[in-house]
PDB file of C-alpha atoms in Angstrom:
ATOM      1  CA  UNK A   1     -37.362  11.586 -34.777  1.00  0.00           C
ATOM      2  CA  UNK A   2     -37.580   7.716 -34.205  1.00  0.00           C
ATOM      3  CA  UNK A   3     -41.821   8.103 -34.814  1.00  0.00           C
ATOM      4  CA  UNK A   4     -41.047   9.929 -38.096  1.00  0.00           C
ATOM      5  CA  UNK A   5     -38.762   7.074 -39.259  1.00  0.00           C
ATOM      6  CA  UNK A   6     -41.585   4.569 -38.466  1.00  0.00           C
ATOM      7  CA  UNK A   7     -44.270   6.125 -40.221  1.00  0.00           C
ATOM      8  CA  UNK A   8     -41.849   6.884 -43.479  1.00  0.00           C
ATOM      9  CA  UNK A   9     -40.843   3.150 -43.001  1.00  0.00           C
ATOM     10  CA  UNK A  10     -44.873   2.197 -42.338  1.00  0.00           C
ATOM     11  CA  UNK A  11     -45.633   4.485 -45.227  1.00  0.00           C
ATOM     12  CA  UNK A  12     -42.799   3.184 -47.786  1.00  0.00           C
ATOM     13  CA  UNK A  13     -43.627  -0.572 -46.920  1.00  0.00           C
ATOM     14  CA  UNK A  14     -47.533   0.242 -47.768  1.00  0.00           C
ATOM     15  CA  UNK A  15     -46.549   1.765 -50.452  1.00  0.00           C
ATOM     16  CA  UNK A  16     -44.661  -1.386 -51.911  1.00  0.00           C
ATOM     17  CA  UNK A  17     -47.184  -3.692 -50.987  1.00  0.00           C
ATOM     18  CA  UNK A  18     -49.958  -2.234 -52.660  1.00  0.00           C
ATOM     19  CA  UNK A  19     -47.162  -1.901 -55.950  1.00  0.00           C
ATOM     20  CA  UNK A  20     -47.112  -6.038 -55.486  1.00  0.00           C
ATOM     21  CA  UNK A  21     -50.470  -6.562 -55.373  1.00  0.00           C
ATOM     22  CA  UNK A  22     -51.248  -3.943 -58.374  1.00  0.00           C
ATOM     23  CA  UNK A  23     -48.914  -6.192 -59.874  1.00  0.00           C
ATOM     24  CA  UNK A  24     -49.953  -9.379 -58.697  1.00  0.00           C
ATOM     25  CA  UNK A  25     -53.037  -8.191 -60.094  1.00  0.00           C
ATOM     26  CA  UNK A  26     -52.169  -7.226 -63.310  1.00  0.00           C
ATOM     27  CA  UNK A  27     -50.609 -10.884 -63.768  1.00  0.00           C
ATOM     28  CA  UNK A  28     -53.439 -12.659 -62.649  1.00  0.00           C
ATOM     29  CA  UNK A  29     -55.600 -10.862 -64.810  1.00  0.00           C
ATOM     30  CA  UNK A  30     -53.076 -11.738 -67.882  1.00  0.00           C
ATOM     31  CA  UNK A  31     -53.087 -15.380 -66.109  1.00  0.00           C
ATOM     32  CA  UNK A  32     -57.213 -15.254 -66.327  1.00  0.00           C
ATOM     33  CA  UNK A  33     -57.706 -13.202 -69.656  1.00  0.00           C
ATOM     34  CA  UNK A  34     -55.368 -15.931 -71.055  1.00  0.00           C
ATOM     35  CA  UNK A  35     -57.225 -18.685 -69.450  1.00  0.00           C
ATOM     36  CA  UNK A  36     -60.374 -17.530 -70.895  1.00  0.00           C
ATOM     37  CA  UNK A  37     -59.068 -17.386 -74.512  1.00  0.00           C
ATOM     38  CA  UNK A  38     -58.016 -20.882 -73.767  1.00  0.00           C
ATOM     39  CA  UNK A  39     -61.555 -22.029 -72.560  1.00  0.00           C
ATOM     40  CA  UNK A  40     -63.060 -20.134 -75.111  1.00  0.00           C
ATOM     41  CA  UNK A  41     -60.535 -22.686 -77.987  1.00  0.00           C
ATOM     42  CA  UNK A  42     -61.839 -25.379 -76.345  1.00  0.00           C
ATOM     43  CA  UNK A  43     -65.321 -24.193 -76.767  1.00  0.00           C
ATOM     44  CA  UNK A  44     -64.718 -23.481 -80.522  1.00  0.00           C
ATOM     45  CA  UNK A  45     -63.639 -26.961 -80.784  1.00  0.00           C
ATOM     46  CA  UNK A  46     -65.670 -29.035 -79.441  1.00  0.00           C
ATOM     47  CA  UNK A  47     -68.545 -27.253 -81.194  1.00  0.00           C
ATOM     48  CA  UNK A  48     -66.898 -27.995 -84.190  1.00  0.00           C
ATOM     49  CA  UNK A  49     -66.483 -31.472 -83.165  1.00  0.00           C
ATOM     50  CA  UNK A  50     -70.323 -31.439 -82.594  1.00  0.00           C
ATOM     51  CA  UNK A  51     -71.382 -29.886 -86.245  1.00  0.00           C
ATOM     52  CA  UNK A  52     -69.008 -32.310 -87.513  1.00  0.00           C
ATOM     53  CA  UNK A  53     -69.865 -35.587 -85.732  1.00  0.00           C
ATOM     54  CA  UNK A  54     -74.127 -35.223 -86.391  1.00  0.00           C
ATOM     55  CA  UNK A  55     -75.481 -32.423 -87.975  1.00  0.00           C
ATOM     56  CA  UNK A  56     -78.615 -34.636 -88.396  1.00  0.00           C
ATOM     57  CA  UNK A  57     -78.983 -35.770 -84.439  1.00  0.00           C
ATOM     58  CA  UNK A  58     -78.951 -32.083 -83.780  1.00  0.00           C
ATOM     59  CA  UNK A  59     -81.995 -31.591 -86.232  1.00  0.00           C
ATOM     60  CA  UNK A  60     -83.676 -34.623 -84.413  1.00  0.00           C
ATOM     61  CA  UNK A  61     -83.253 -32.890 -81.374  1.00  0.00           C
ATOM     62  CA  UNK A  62     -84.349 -29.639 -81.769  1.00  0.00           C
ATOM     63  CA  UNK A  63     -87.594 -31.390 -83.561  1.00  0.00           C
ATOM     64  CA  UNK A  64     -87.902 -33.749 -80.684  1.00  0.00           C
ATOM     65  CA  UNK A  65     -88.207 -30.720 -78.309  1.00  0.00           C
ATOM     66  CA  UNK A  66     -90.485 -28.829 -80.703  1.00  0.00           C
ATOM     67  CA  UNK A  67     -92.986 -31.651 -80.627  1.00  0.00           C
ATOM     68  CA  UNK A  68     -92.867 -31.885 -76.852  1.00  0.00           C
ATOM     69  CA  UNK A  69     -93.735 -28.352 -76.702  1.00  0.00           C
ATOM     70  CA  UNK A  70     -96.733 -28.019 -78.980  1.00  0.00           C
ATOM     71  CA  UNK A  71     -97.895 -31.883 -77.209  1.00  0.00           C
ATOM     72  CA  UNK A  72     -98.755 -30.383 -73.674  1.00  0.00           C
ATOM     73  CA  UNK A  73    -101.356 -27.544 -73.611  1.00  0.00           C
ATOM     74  CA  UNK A  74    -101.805 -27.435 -70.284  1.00  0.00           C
ATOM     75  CA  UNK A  75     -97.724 -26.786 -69.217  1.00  0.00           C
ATOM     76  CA  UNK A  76     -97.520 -29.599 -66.909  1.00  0.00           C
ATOM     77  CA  UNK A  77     -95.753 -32.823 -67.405  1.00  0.00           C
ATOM     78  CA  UNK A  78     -98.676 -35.181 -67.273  1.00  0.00           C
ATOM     79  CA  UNK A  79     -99.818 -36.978 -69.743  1.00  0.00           C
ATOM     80  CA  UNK A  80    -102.602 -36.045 -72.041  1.00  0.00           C
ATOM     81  CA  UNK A  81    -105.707 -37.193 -71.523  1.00  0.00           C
ATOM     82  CA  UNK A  82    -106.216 -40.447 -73.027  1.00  0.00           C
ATOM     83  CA  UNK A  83    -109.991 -40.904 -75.050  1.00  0.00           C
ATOM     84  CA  UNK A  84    -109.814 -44.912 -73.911  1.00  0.00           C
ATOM     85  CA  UNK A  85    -108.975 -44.495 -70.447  1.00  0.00           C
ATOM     86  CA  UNK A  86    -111.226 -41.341 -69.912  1.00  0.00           C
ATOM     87  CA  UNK A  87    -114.110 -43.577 -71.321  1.00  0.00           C
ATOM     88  CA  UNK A  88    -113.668 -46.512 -69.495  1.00  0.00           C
ATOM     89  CA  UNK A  89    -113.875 -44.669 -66.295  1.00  0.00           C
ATOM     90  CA  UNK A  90    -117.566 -42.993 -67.118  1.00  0.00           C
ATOM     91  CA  UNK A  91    -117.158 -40.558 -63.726  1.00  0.00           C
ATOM     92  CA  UNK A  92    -114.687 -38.526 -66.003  1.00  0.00           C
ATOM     93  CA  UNK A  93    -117.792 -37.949 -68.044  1.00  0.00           C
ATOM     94  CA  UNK A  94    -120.128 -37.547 -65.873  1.00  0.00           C
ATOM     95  CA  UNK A  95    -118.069 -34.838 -64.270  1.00  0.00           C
ATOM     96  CA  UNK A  96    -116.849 -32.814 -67.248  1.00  0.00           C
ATOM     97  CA  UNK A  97    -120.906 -32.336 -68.257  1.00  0.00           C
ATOM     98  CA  UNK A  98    -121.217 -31.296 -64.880  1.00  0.00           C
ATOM     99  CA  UNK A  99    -118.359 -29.002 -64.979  1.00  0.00           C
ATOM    100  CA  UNK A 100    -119.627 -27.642 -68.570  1.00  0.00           C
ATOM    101  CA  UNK A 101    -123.453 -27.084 -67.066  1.00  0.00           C
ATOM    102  CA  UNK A 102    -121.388 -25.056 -63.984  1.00  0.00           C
ATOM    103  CA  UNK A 103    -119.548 -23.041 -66.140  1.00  0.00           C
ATOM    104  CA  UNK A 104    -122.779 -22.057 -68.307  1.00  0.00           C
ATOM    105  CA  UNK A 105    -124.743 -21.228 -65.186  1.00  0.00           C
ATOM    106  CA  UNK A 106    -121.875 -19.242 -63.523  1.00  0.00           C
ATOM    107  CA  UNK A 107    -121.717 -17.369 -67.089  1.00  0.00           C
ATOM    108  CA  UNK A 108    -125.396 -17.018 -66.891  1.00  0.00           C
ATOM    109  CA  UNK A 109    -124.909 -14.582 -63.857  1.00  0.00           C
ATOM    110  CA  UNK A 110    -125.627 -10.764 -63.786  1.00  0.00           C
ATOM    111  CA  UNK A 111    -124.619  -8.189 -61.410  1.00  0.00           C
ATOM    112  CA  UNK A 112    -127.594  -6.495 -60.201  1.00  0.00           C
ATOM    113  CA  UNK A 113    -127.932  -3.028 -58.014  1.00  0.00           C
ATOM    114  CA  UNK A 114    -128.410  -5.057 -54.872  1.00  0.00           C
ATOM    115  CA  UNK A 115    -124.801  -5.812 -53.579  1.00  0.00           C
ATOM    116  CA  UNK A 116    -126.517  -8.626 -51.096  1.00  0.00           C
ATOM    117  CA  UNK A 117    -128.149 -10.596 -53.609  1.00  0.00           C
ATOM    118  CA  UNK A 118    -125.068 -10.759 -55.289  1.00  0.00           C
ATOM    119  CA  UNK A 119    -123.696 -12.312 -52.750  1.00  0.00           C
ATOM    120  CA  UNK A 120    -126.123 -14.625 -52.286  1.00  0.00           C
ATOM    121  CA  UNK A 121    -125.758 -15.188 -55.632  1.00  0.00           C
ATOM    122  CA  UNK A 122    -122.197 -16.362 -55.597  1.00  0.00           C
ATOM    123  CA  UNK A 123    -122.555 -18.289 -52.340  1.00  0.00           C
ATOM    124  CA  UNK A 124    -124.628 -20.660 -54.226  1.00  0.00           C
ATOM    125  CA  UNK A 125    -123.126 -21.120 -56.762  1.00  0.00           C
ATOM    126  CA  UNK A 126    -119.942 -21.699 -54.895  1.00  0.00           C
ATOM    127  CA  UNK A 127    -121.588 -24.306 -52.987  1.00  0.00           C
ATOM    128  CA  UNK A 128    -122.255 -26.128 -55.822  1.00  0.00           C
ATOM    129  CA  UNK A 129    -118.726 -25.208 -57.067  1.00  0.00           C
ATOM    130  CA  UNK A 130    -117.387 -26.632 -53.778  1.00  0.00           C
ATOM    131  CA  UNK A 131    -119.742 -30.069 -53.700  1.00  0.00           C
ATOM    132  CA  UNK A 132    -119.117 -30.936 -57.263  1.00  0.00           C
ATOM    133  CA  UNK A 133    -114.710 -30.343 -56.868  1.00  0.00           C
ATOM    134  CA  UNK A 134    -115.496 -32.237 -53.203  1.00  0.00           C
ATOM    135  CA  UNK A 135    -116.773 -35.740 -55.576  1.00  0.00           C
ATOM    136  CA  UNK A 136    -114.003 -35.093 -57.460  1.00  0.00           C
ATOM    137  CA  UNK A 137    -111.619 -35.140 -55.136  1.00  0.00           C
ATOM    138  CA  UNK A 138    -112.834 -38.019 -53.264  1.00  0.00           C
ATOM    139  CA  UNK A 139    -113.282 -40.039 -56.577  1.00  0.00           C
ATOM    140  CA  UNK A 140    -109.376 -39.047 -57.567  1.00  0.00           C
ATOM    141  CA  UNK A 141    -108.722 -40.682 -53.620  1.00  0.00           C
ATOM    142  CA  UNK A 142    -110.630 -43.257 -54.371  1.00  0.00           C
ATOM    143  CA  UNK A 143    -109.011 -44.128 -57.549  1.00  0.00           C
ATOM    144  CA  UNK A 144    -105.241 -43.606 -56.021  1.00  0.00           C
ATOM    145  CA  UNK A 145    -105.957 -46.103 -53.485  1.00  0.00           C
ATOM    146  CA  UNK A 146    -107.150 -48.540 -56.103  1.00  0.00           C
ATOM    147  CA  UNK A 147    -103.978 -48.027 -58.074  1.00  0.00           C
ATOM    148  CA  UNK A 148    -102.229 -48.781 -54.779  1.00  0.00           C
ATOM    149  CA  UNK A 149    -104.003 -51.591 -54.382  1.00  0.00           C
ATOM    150  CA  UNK A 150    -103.443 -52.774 -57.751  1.00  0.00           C
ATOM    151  CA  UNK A 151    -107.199 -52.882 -58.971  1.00  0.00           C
ATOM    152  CA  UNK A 152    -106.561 -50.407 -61.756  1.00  0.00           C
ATOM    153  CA  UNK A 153    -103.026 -49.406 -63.345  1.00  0.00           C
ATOM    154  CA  UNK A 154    -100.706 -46.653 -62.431  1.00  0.00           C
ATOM    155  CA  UNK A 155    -100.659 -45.339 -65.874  1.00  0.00           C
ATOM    156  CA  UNK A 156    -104.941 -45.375 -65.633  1.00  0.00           C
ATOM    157  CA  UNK A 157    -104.826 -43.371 -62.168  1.00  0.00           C
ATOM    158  CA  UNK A 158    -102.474 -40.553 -63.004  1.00  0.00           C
ATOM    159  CA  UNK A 159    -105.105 -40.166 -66.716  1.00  0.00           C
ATOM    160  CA  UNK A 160    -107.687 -39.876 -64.343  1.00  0.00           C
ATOM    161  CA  UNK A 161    -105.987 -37.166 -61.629  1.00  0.00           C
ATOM    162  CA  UNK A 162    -104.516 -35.491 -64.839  1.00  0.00           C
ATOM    163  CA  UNK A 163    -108.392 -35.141 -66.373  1.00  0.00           C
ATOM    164  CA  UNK A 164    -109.755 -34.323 -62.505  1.00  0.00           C
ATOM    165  CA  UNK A 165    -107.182 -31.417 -62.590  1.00  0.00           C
ATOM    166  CA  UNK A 166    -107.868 -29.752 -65.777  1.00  0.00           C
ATOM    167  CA  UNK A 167    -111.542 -30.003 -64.436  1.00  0.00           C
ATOM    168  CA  UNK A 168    -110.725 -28.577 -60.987  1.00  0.00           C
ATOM    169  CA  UNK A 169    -108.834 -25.452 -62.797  1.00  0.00           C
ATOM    170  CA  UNK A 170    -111.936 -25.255 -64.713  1.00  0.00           C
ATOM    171  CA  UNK A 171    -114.079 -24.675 -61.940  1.00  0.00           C
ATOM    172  CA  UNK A 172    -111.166 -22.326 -60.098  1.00  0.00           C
ATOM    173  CA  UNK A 173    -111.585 -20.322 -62.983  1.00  0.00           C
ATOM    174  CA  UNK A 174    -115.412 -20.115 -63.582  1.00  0.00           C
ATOM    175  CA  UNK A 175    -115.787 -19.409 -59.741  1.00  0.00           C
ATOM    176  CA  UNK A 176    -113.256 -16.146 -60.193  1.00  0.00           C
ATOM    177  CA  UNK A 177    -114.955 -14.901 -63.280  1.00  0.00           C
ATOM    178  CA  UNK A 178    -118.141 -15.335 -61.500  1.00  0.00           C
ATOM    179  CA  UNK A 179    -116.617 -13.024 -58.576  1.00  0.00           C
ATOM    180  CA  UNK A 180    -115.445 -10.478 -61.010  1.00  0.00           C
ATOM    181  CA  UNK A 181    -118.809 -10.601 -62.880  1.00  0.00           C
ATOM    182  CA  UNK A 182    -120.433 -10.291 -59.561  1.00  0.00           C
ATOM    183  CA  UNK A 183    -118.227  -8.065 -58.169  1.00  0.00           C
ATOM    184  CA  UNK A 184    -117.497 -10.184 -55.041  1.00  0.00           C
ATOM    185  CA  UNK A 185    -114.320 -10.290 -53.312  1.00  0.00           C
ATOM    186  CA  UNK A 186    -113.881 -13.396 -51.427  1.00  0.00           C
ATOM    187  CA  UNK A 187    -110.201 -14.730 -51.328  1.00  0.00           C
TER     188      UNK A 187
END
């Protein structure tokens, strides 16, 4: 008789607490739903405050970003190429007709019958691919260190890695649509 008046007591005290917490709950949500119309005021206001105050730096803005997009074609935060800096570094040139020549030969290739010749194929052009983004590479070094140094400017160095970049993804690319054309897979 005892264990039955436990497990009514057990079961009447469960059945109270979970009646506070449903209630609890049912406050706190009041409490939060009225919270969020509060925040949601303050929201209203201050963006009222904001059309109010400058209606014209919010213009400015959204044409500030506007131009920032269209400025960058390559979706990186470098800096565009600059014509006086790229020309008074002649290596830039010299590489970009070598990249352009690359890029003409690797479009030059066919795909023949013989799946070893195309092979052969690509591995020499990818040499060449590889030995031309090698100079590169060691010219970009060679051109950080002399910013370190101080023999050139900062801003010239990171126009120069910015141009040896785009010419780098250049070559990436020509050397995968030469795979594809080939149909070589070489990761």
């Amino acid at each position: 008789m005892l264990s039955k008046m436990r497990a009514a007591s057990f079961g009447i005290a469960g059945i109270a607490l979970a009646g506070a917490l449903a209630l609890g709950g049912c406050q706190s949500g009041s409490a939060d739903s009225d919270r969020v119309a509060e925040l949601e005021a303050q929201v209203q206001e201050l963006q009222s405050q904001l059309d109010a105050q400058g209606g014209a730096t919010d213009s400015t803005t959204k044409d500030d970003s506007a131009t920032t997009d269209t400025g960058s074609t390559t979706g990186s935060i470098a800096p565009e190429p600059d014509a006086t800096v790229t020309s008074n570094y002649g290596d830039l040139g010299t590489f970009e007709s070598r990249v352009v020549e690359l890029e003409n030969a690797c479009k030059g290739v066919t795909r023949s019958d013989d799946v070893n010749a195309n092979y052969q194929t690509y591995l020499d052009m990818k040499a060449q691919i590889d030995q031309l983004d090698n100079e590169m590479d060691l010219y970009d070094d060679q051109q950080e260190h002399a910013a370190r140094q101080g023999s050139i400017p900062y801003s010239d160095y990171i126009q120069i890695e910015t141009q040896i970049d785009l010419l780098s993804d250049r070559l990436e690319y020509v050397e995968d649509s030469m795979q594809f054309a080939l149909g070589i897979y070489d990761d």
